[in-house]
DNA sequence: CTAAAGCCTGGAGTACACTCCAAGGTCAAG
DNA sequence: CTTGACCTTGGAGTGTACTCCAGGCTTTAG
């Protein structure tokens, strides 16, 4: 599989794939002509990378995880641990978002959840009737 | 309120506050000596900015939202709309994360959720017994 | 009065993750 | 045998969000 094919199969640009290679995330063997040659599994790997990115992992972290995986004595266990870690991250993020959602719902039910002036801290000193015009937010 | 006070009250560095000012997010009036002077509400505004950032909004988007708010004919309505929008974003993200969590849980229950070779696409051609050693992931 | 802490500005530097470009090699179709 | 699509490299440029620094003024504590 050449780079263009992998790019369209994974939805990741050729340039990004080469960038990932430099970053040590995705190696490729080479054809006689020097073209990169990817195995079919690379698509899955890229999907994984995308997912990990969505979870807030940097490419460096993802690379470290992948490297650790490749050298783990018990790969099944290592994979399990990694997935479990990710699951934890996801659940923590879910909790945060749920809290945020509840807060937003509460604020929507109120008149005046946060106050800020029309232009915070700027010389809007045109009189007391202007000072009274506050932005509810 | 001077910049250092606001920095410690909001947990945002002085440099960042000045950066936000350049970005148009946070204006400050000035004291006679040229020092920035912030109203107490600035703390709330910064908490809002932090929240919006957590939601994935760029500073530019946040700035646009704030500007729109300040010039809205009906500020209460505008605020309500913005909160409702944010709520939607949060709920969408919750859905995505929930799907991801379910996927992770499923994979944890399986033997072999994703397959990749010890070093994807690299000359690990040491024999068939090596090829059989695949990484479940 | 001095020292330390705090503030100012402009500008440079950093980290991350791309994205684009130039100059050139490869390959299949017409 | 040329055209066009695809590939190679190295390196420069982009956007985001800071972060740090130099050089200099202001304020506060002792």
mmCIF file of C-alpha atoms in Angstrom, chain A residues 26-30 37-39 41-42 44-45 47-48 51 54-55 66 69-70 72-76 79-84 86-88 90-91 93-98 100-105 107-108 111 113-125 133-137, chain B residues 26-30 37-39 41-42 44-45 47-48 51 54-55 66 69-70 72-73 75-76 78-84 86-88 90-91 93-98 100-105 107-108 111 113-125 133-137:
data_model
loop_
_atom_site.group_PDB
_atom_site.id
_atom_site.type_symbol
_atom_site.label_atom_id
_atom_site.label_comp_id
_atom_site.label_asym_id
_atom_site.label_seq_id
_atom_site.Cartn_x
_atom_site.Cartn_y
_atom_site.Cartn_z
ATOM 1 C CA UNK A 26 4.386 5.021 11.811
ATOM 2 C CA UNK A 27 7.187 3.245 10.034
ATOM 3 C CA UNK A 28 7.027 2.077 6.447
ATOM 4 C CA UNK A 29 9.105 -0.371 4.529
ATOM 5 C CA UNK A 30 10.262 0.755 1.146
ATOM 6 C CA UNK A 37 5.017 0.591 1.413
ATOM 7 C CA UNK A 38 2.462 0.219 4.191
ATOM 8 C CA UNK A 39 0.773 -2.942 5.451
ATOM 9 C CA UNK A 41 -2.927 -2.795 9.329
ATOM 10 C CA UNK A 42 -1.619 0.740 9.098
ATOM 11 C CA UNK A 44 -6.226 0.511 11.915
ATOM 12 C CA UNK A 45 -3.186 1.982 13.559
ATOM 13 C CA UNK A 47 -7.617 5.094 13.439
ATOM 14 C CA UNK A 48 -6.173 4.335 16.834
ATOM 15 C CA UNK A 51 -8.835 8.248 18.666
ATOM 16 C CA UNK A 54 -9.306 12.979 20.362
ATOM 17 C CA UNK A 55 -8.667 11.876 23.916
ATOM 18 C CA UNK A 66 3.067 2.372 20.900
ATOM 19 C CA UNK A 69 3.429 -1.884 23.486
ATOM 20 C CA UNK A 70 5.835 -3.220 20.896
ATOM 21 C CA UNK A 72 6.089 -5.305 26.245
ATOM 22 C CA UNK A 73 6.876 -8.779 27.578
ATOM 23 C CA UNK A 74 3.181 -9.632 27.718
ATOM 24 C CA UNK A 75 1.576 -7.788 24.874
ATOM 25 C CA UNK A 76 -1.965 -8.829 25.661
ATOM 26 C CA UNK A 79 -2.846 -3.757 25.492
ATOM 27 C CA UNK A 80 -5.384 -4.410 28.175
ATOM 28 C CA UNK A 81 -3.704 -1.944 30.487
ATOM 29 C CA UNK A 82 -3.596 0.710 27.808
ATOM 30 C CA UNK A 83 -7.241 0.293 26.951
ATOM 31 C CA UNK A 84 -8.142 0.386 30.614
ATOM 32 C CA UNK A 86 -7.935 5.150 28.042
ATOM 33 C CA UNK A 87 -11.271 4.074 29.406
ATOM 34 C CA UNK A 88 -10.443 5.872 32.625
ATOM 35 C CA UNK A 90 -12.787 8.839 28.841
ATOM 36 C CA UNK A 91 -14.815 8.334 31.979
ATOM 37 C CA UNK A 93 -13.814 13.451 30.768
ATOM 38 C CA UNK A 94 -17.416 12.278 30.759
ATOM 39 C CA UNK A 95 -17.741 13.291 34.396
ATOM 40 C CA UNK A 96 -16.292 16.715 33.730
ATOM 41 C CA UNK A 97 -18.575 17.286 30.805
ATOM 42 C CA UNK A 98 -21.606 16.095 32.732
ATOM 43 C CA UNK A 100 -20.419 21.301 32.905
ATOM 44 C CA UNK A 101 -23.694 20.379 31.264
ATOM 45 C CA UNK A 102 -25.509 20.557 34.570
ATOM 46 C CA UNK A 103 -23.991 23.922 35.245
ATOM 47 C CA UNK A 104 -25.061 25.209 31.840
ATOM 48 C CA UNK A 105 -28.568 23.869 32.378
ATOM 49 C CA UNK A 107 -27.579 28.892 34.220
ATOM 50 C CA UNK A 108 -30.094 28.674 31.442
ATOM 51 C CA UNK A 111 -31.810 35.237 34.819
ATOM 52 C CA UNK A 113 -25.630 33.575 35.651
ATOM 53 C CA UNK A 114 -22.585 35.800 35.175
ATOM 54 C CA UNK A 115 -22.180 39.519 35.017
ATOM 55 C CA UNK A 116 -19.865 41.435 32.778
ATOM 56 C CA UNK A 117 -19.842 44.991 31.566
ATOM 57 C CA UNK A 118 -20.445 45.881 27.903
ATOM 58 C CA UNK A 119 -16.714 46.325 27.440
ATOM 59 C CA UNK A 120 -14.863 45.076 30.466
ATOM 60 C CA UNK A 121 -12.756 47.713 32.105
ATOM 61 C CA UNK A 122 -12.920 50.304 29.370
ATOM 62 C CA UNK A 123 -13.749 53.956 29.897
ATOM 63 C CA UNK A 124 -17.500 53.517 29.738
ATOM 64 C CA UNK A 125 -17.877 56.241 32.285
ATOM 65 C CA UNK A 133 -26.525 48.491 31.809
ATOM 66 C CA UNK A 134 -24.742 45.289 32.537
ATOM 67 C CA UNK A 135 -24.411 42.215 30.501
ATOM 68 C CA UNK A 136 -25.912 39.148 32.055
ATOM 69 C CA UNK A 137 -23.952 36.160 31.056
ATOM 70 C CA UNK B 26 -10.013 41.216 27.850
ATOM 71 C CA UNK B 27 -9.683 44.960 27.951
ATOM 72 C CA UNK B 28 -8.431 46.895 30.939
ATOM 73 C CA UNK B 29 -8.697 50.522 31.852
ATOM 74 C CA UNK B 30 -5.519 52.161 32.997
ATOM 75 C CA UNK B 37 -6.948 48.221 36.190
ATOM 76 C CA UNK B 38 -9.460 45.393 36.052
ATOM 77 C CA UNK B 39 -12.986 45.302 37.435
ATOM 78 C CA UNK B 41 -16.034 40.899 37.069
ATOM 79 C CA UNK B 42 -12.903 40.100 35.096
ATOM 80 C CA UNK B 44 -15.801 35.653 36.145
ATOM 81 C CA UNK B 45 -15.016 36.480 32.563
ATOM 82 C CA UNK B 47 -13.501 31.566 34.289
ATOM 83 C CA UNK B 48 -15.860 31.691 31.346
ATOM 84 C CA UNK B 51 -14.573 26.899 30.337
ATOM 85 C CA UNK B 54 -12.135 23.347 27.709
ATOM 86 C CA UNK B 55 -15.012 22.999 25.308
ATOM 87 C CA UNK B 66 -17.879 38.014 23.503
ATOM 88 C CA UNK B 69 -22.615 39.539 23.139
ATOM 89 C CA UNK B 70 -21.524 43.081 23.855
ATOM 90 C CA UNK B 72 -26.357 42.274 20.882
ATOM 91 C CA UNK B 73 -29.651 44.248 20.813
ATOM 92 C CA UNK B 75 -28.339 40.837 25.624
ATOM 93 C CA UNK B 76 -30.366 38.431 27.716
ATOM 94 C CA UNK B 78 -27.969 36.569 23.225
ATOM 95 C CA UNK B 79 -26.625 35.125 26.442
ATOM 96 C CA UNK B 80 -29.327 32.518 26.478
ATOM 97 C CA UNK B 81 -28.541 31.553 22.894
ATOM 98 C CA UNK B 82 -24.854 31.271 23.634
ATOM 99 C CA UNK B 83 -25.419 29.085 26.658
ATOM 100 C CA UNK B 84 -27.808 26.932 24.693
ATOM 101 C CA UNK B 86 -22.572 25.561 24.473
ATOM 102 C CA UNK B 87 -24.951 23.090 26.042
ATOM 103 C CA UNK B 88 -25.404 21.515 22.638
ATOM 104 C CA UNK B 90 -21.306 19.660 25.514
ATOM 105 C CA UNK B 91 -24.060 17.170 24.842
ATOM 106 C CA UNK B 93 -19.243 15.691 23.040
ATOM 107 C CA UNK B 94 -20.865 13.597 25.747
ATOM 108 C CA UNK B 95 -22.417 11.399 23.076
ATOM 109 C CA UNK B 96 -19.100 10.959 21.309
ATOM 110 C CA UNK B 97 -17.330 10.076 24.490
ATOM 111 C CA UNK B 98 -20.046 7.665 25.522
ATOM 112 C CA UNK B 100 -15.976 5.767 22.656
ATOM 113 C CA UNK B 101 -16.331 4.404 26.159
ATOM 114 C CA UNK B 102 -18.631 1.646 24.957
ATOM 115 C CA UNK B 103 -16.181 0.781 22.246
ATOM 116 C CA UNK B 104 -13.344 0.611 24.720
ATOM 117 C CA UNK B 105 -15.387 -1.552 27.054
ATOM 118 C CA UNK B 107 -12.554 -4.143 23.218
ATOM 119 C CA UNK B 108 -11.529 -4.894 26.766
ATOM 120 C CA UNK B 111 -9.094 -10.978 22.891
ATOM 121 C CA UNK B 113 -9.574 -5.701 19.159
ATOM 122 C CA UNK B 114 -6.982 -4.409 16.695
ATOM 123 C CA UNK B 115 -4.015 -6.077 15.111
ATOM 124 C CA UNK B 116 -0.710 -4.506 14.399
ATOM 125 C CA UNK B 117 2.709 -5.951 13.857
ATOM 126 C CA UNK B 118 5.517 -5.476 16.415
ATOM 127 C CA UNK B 119 6.943 -2.727 14.265
ATOM 128 C CA UNK B 120 4.546 -1.772 11.545
ATOM 129 C CA UNK B 121 6.032 -2.212 8.121
ATOM 130 C CA UNK B 122 9.606 -2.688 9.197
ATOM 131 C CA UNK B 123 11.880 -5.531 8.121
ATOM 132 C CA UNK B 124 10.934 -7.920 10.909
ATOM 133 C CA UNK B 125 11.221 -10.803 8.511
ATOM 134 C CA UNK B 133 3.718 -12.960 17.043
ATOM 135 C CA UNK B 134 1.297 -10.180 16.461
ATOM 136 C CA UNK B 135 0.319 -7.398 18.711
ATOM 137 C CA UNK B 136 -3.282 -7.428 19.772
ATOM 138 C CA UNK B 137 -4.488 -3.973 20.284
#
